[in-house]
CSV table of C-alpha atoms in Angstrom, one decimal:
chain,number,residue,atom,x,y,z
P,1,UNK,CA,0.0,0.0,0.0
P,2,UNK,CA,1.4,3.7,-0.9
P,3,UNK,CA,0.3,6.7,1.2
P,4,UNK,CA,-0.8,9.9,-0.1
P,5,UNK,CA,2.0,11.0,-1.7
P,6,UNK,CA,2.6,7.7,-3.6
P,7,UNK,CA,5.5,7.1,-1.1
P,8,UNK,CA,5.0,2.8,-0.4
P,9,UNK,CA,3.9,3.2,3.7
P,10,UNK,CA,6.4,1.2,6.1
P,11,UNK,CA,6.6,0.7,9.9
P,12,UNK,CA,9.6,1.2,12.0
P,13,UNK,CA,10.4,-2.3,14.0
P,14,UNK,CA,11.9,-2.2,17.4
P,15,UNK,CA,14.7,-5.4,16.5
P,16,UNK,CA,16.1,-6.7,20.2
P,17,UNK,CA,18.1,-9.4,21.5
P,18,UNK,CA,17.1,-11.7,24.0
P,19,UNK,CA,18.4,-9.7,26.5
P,20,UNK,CA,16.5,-6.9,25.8
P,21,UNK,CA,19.4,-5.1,23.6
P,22,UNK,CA,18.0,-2.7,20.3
P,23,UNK,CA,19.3,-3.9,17.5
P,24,UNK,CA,19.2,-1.2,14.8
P,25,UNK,CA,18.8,2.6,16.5
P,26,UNK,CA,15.7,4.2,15.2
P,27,UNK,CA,14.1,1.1,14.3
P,28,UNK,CA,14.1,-1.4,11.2
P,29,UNK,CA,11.9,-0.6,8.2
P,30,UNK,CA,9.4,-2.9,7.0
P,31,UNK,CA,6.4,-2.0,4.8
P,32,UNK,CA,2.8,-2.3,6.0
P,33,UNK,CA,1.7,-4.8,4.9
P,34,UNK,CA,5.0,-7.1,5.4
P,35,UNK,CA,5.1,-11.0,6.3
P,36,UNK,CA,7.9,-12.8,8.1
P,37,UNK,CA,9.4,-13.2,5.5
P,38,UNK,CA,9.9,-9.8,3.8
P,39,UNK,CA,11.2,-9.0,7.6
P,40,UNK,CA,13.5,-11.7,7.5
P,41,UNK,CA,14.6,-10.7,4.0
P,42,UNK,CA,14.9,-7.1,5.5
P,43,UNK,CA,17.1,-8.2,8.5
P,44,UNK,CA,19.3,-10.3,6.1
P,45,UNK,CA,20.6,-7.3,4.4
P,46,UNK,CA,21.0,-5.4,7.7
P,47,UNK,CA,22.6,-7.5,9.8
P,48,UNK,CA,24.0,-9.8,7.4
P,49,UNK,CA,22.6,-13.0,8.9
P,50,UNK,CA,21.3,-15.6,6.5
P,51,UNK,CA,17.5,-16.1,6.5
P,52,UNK,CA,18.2,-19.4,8.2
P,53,UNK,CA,19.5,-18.5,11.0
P,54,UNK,CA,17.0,-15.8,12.1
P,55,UNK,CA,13.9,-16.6,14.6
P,56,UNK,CA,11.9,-13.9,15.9
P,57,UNK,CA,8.9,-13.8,18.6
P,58,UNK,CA,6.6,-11.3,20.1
P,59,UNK,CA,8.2,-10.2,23.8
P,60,UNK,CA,6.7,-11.8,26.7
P,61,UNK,CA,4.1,-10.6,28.6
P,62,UNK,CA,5.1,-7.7,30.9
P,63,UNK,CA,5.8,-9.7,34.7
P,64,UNK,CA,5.6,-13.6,33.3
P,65,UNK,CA,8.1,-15.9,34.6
P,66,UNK,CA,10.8,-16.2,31.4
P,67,UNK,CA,11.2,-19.9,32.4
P,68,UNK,CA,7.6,-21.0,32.1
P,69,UNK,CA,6.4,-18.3,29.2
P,70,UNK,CA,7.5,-18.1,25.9
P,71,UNK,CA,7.3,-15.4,23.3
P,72,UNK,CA,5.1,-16.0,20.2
P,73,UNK,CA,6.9,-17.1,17.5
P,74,UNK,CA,6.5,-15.5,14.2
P,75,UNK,CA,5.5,-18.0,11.6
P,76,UNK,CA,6.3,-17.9,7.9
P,77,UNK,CA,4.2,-16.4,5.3
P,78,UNK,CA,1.9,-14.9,8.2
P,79,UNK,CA,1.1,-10.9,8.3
P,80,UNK,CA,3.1,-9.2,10.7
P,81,UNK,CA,0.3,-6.6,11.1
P,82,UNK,CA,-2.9,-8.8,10.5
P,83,UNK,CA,-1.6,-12.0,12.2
P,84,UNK,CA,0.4,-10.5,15.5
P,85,UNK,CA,-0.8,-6.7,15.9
P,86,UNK,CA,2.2,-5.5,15.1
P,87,UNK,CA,2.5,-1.6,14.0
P,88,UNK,CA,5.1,1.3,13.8
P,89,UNK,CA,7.2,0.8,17.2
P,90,UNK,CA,6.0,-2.7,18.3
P,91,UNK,CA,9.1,-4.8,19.6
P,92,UNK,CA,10.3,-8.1,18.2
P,93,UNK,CA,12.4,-10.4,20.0
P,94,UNK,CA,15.3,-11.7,17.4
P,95,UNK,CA,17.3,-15.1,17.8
P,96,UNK,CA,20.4,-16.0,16.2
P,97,UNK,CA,20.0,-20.6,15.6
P,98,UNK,CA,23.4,-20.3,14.8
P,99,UNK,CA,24.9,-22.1,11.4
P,100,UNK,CA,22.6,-24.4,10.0
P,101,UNK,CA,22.2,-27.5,7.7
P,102,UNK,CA,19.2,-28.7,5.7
P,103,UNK,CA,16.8,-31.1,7.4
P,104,UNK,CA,17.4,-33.4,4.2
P,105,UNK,CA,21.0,-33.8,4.4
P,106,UNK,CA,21.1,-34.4,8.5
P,107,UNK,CA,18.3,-37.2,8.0
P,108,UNK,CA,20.6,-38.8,4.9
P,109,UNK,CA,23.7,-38.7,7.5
P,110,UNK,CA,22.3,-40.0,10.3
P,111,UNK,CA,20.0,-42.9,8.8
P,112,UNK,CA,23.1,-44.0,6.5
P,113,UNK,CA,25.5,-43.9,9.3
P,114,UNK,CA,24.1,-46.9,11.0
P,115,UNK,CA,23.9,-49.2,8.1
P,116,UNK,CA,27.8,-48.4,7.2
P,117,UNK,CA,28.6,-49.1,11.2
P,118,UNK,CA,26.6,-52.2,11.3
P,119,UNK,CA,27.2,-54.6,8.5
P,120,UNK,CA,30.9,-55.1,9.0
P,121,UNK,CA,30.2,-57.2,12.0
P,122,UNK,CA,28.5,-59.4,10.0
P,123,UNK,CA,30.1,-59.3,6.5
P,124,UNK,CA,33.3,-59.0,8.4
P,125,UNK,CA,33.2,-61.1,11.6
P,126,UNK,CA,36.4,-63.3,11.2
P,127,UNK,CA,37.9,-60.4,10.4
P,128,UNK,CA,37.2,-58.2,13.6
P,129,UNK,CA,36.6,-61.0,16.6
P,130,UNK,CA,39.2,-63.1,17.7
P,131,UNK,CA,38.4,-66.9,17.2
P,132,UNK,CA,38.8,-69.7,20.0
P,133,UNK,CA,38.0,-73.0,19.9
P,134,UNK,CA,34.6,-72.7,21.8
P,135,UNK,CA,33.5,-69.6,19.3
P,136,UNK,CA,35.3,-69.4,16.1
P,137,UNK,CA,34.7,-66.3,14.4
P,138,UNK,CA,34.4,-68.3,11.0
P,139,UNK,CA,31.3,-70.5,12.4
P,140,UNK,CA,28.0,-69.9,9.8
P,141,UNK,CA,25.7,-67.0,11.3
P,142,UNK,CA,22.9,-68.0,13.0
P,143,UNK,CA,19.7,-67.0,11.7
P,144,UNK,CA,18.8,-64.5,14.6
P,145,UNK,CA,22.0,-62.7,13.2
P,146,UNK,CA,20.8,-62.5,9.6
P,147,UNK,CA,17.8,-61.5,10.6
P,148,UNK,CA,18.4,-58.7,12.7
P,149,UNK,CA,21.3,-57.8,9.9
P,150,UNK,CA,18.1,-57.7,7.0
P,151,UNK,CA,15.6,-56.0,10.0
P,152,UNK,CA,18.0,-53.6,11.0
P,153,UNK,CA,19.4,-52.6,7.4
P,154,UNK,CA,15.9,-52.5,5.8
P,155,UNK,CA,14.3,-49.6,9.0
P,156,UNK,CA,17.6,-47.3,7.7
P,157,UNK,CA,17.0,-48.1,4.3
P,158,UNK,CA,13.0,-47.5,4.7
P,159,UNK,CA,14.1,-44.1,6.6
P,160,UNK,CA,16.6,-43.2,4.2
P,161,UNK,CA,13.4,-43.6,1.2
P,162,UNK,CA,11.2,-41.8,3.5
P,163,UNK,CA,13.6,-39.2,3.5
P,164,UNK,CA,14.2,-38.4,-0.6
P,165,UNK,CA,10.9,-39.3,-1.2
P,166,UNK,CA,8.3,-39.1,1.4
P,167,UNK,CA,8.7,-35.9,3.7
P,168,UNK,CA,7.8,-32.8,4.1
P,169,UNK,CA,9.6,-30.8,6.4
P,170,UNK,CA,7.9,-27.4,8.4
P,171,UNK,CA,11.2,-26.6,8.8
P,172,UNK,CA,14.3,-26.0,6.3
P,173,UNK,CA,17.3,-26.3,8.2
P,174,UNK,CA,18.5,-27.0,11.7
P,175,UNK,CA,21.0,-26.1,13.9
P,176,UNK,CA,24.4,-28.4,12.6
P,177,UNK,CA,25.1,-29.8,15.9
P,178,UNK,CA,22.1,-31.9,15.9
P,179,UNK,CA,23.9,-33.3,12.9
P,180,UNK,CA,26.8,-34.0,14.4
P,181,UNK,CA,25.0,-35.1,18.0
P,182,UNK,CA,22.1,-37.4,16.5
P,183,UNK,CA,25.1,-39.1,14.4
P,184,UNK,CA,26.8,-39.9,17.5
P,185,UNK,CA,23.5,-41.7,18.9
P,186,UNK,CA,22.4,-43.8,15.7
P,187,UNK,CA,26.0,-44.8,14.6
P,188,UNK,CA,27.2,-45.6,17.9
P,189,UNK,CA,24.7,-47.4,18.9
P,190,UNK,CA,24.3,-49.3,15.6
P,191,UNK,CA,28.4,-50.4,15.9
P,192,UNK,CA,27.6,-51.6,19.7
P,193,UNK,CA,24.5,-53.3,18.7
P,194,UNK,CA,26.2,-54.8,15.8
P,195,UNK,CA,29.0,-56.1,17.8
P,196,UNK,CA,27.1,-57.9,20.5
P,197,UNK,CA,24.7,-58.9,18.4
P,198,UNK,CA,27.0,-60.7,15.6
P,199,UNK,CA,29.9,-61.8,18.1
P,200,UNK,CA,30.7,-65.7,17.7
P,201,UNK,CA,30.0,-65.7,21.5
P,202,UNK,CA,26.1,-64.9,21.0
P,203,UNK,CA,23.7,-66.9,22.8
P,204,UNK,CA,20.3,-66.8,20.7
P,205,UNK,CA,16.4,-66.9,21.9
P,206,UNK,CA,14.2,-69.4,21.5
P,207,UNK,CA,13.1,-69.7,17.6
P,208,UNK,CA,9.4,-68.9,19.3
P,209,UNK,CA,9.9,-65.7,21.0
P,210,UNK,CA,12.8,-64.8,17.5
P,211,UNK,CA,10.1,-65.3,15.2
P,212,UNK,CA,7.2,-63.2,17.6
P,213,UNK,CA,9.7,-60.0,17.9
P,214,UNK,CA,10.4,-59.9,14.5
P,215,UNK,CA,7.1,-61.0,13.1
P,216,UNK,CA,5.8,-57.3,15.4
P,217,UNK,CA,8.9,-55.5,14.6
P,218,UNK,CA,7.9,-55.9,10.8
P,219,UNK,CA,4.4,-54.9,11.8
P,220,UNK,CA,4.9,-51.9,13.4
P,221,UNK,CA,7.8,-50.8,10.5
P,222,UNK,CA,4.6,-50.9,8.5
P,223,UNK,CA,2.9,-49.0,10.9
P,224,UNK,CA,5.3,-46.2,10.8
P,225,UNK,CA,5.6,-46.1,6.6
P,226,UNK,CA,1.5,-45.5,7.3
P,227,UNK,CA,2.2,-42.7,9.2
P,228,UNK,CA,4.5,-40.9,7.6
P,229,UNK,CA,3.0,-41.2,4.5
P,230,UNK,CA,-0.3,-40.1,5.7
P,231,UNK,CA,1.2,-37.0,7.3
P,232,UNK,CA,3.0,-36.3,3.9
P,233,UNK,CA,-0.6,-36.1,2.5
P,234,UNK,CA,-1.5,-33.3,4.7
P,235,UNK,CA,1.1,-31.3,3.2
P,236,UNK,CA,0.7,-32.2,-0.5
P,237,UNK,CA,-0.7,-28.8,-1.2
P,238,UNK,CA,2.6,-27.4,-0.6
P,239,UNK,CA,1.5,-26.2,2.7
P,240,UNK,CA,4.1,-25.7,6.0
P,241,UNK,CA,1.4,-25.0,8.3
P,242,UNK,CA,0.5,-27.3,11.1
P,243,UNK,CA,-2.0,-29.4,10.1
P,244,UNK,CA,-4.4,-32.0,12.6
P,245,UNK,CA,-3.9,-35.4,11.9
P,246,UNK,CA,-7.3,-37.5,12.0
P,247,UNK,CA,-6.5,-40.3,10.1
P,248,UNK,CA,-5.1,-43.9,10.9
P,249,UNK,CA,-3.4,-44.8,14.0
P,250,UNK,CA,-3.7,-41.2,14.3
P,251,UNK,CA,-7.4,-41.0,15.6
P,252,UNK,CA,-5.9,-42.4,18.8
P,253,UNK,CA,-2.0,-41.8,19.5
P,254,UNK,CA,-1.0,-37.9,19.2
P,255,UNK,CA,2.4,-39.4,17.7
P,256,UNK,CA,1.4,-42.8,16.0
P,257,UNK,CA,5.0,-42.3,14.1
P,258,UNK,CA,7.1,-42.3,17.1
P,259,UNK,CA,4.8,-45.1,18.9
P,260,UNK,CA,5.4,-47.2,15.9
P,261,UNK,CA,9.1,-46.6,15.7
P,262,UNK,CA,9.6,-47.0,19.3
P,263,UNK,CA,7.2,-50.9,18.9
P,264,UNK,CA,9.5,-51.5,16.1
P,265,UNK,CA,12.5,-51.6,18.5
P,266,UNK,CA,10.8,-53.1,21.2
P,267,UNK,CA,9.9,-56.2,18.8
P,268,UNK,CA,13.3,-56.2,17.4
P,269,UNK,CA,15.3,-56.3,20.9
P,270,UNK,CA,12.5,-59.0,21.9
P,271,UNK,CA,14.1,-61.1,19.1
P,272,UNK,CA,17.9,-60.1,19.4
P,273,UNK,CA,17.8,-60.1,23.5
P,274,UNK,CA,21.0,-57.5,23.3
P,275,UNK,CA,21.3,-55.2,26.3
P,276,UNK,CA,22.6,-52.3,24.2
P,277,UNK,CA,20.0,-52.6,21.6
P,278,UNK,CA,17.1,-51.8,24.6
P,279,UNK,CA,19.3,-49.0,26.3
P,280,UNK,CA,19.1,-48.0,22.4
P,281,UNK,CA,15.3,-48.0,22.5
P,282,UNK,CA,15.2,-46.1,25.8
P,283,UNK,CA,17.2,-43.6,25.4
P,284,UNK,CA,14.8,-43.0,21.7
P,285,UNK,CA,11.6,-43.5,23.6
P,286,UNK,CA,12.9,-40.9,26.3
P,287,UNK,CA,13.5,-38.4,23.7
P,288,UNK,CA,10.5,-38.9,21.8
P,289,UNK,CA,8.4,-38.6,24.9
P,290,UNK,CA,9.6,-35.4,25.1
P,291,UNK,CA,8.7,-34.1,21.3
P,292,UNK,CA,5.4,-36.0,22.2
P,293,UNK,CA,4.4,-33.8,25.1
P,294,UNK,CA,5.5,-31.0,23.2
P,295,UNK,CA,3.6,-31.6,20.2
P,296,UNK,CA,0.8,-32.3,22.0
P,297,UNK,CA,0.4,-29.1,23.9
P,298,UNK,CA,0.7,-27.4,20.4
P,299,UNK,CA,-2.2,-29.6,18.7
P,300,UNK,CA,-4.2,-28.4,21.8
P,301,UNK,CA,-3.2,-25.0,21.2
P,302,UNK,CA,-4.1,-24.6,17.8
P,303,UNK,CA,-6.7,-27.1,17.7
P,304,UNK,CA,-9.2,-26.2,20.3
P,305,UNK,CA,-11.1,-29.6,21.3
P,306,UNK,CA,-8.4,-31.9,20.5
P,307,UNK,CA,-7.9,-35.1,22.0
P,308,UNK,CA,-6.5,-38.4,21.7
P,309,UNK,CA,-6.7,-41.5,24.0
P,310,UNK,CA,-2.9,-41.5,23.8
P,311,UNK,CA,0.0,-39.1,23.5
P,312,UNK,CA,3.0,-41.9,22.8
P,313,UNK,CA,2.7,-45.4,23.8
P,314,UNK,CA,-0.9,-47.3,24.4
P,315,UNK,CA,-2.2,-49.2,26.3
């Protein structure tokens, strides 16, 4: 929109830090009508920080407790003016994520990682254990151990498809420690697993209770394709906006995807029996148990009246 005089009307932005520190004295133009994004594309150019790294919110209430109360963040493609109130003089809260790396590429890493650490103890074995004459490392695998080999290679490979082919992300980037931190977990973890599981010592299950965990792990691997292809659907429009998921498992678990993933582990360790592969599985189900609670808070918040008989992990 122009004023009078033809002149394109803008608003002055109050840009501070986190710890209350203004930015840009005077204020940072932005015109009337501006999104997110044309103020992230503003800020860019004046502070020479990449688009990526920027997050803004709205200041907290005056006398809220910081620790408890967050600021509203400003989402993309939503009016600064129509959407959050916000006119000449209004303060915005700006956060620096630090350098960043596509969602994509940390998802490729982290899901290829484990296969690389893995199959060496099994393709391998003579070559990395030391034989004795109770448990030569050139003894034929068992079939637990090529099992869990195909189990645990297909999930990674599944994730790894999911990944190029099935996802949307609300997000672009992330911070690039969690790239280097969630490559940690899965490939250290997958080379511990691996090690116990295809050592020539390795005492097997019963062919009954083998045969159950995988039979479930299987299951709920299909279970969590469902999922994520379902949620993929909400975005198929393009969209990045939250979206409620109805549909499927989804009708009853607020995070059917990590309640499957997590079931898939839980079947696979019931086969396997390896104590690293459940402290694996715990330290994922503790995590996602906290992205559960979280995202279930925000459904309720931007879904008024939802509810789900579960938030992770029936019954």
């Amino acid at each position: 929109p122009a004023d009078s005089s033809g002149q394109t009307a803008s608003m002055k932005l109050n840009i501070v830090k986190r710890n209350g520190k203004e930015m840009f004295a005077g204020g940072l133009d932005v015109p009337d009508d501006a999104t997110t994004d044309d103020l992230k594309a503003v800020f860019a150019k004046a502070a020479k920080k990449h688009q990526t790294r920027q997050r803004f919110t709205l200041p907290i209430p005056a006398g809220a407790d910081p620790k408890k109360v967050r600021g509203t963040p400003l989402d993309a493609g939503k009016s600064l003016s129509k959407d959050y109130g916000l006119k000449d003089g209004s303060v915005v809260v700006f956060k620096d994520l630090g350098p960043q790396v596509p969602y994509a590429v940390v998802f490729l890493a982290e899901y290829a990682g484990p296969m690389l650490c893995y199959l060496p103890f099994y393709f391998f074995r003579s070559a990395i254990y030391a034989s004795t004459k109770k448990y030569p490392a050139t003894a034929p695998m068992l079939q637990v151990q090529t099992l869990a080999m195909v189990f645990h290679t297909a999930h990674y490979l599944k994730r790894i498809l999911e990944t190029l082919f099935v996802h949307h992300f609300s997000h672009a980037t992330m911070p690039i420690f969690n790239l280097y931190r969630n490559c940690a977990y899965y490939w250290g973890f997958a080379a511990i697993m691996s090690y116990f599981i295809n050592h020539p010592a390795y005492t097997p299950v019963s062919e009954t209770q083998m045969k159950v965990g995988f039979a479930f792990s299987a299951l709920m691997q299909l279970g969590n394709l469902h999922c994520h292809v379902y949620q993929a659907s909400l975005r198929k429009d393009g969209s990045k906006e939250y979206k409620e998921p109805k549909g499927g498992l989804f009708r009853f678990v607020t995070c059917a995807n990590y309640c499957c993933e997590i079931y898939q582990w839980v079947g696979f360790n019931v086969a396997t029996q390896s104590a690293m592969g459940w402290l694996f599985v715990a330290c994922g189900a503790a995590q996602m148990m906290d992205w559960a609670n979280a995202k279930h808070k925000r459904l309720k918040r931007l879904f008024p009246g939802f509810r789900r008989p579960f938030k992770l992990l029936p019954p």
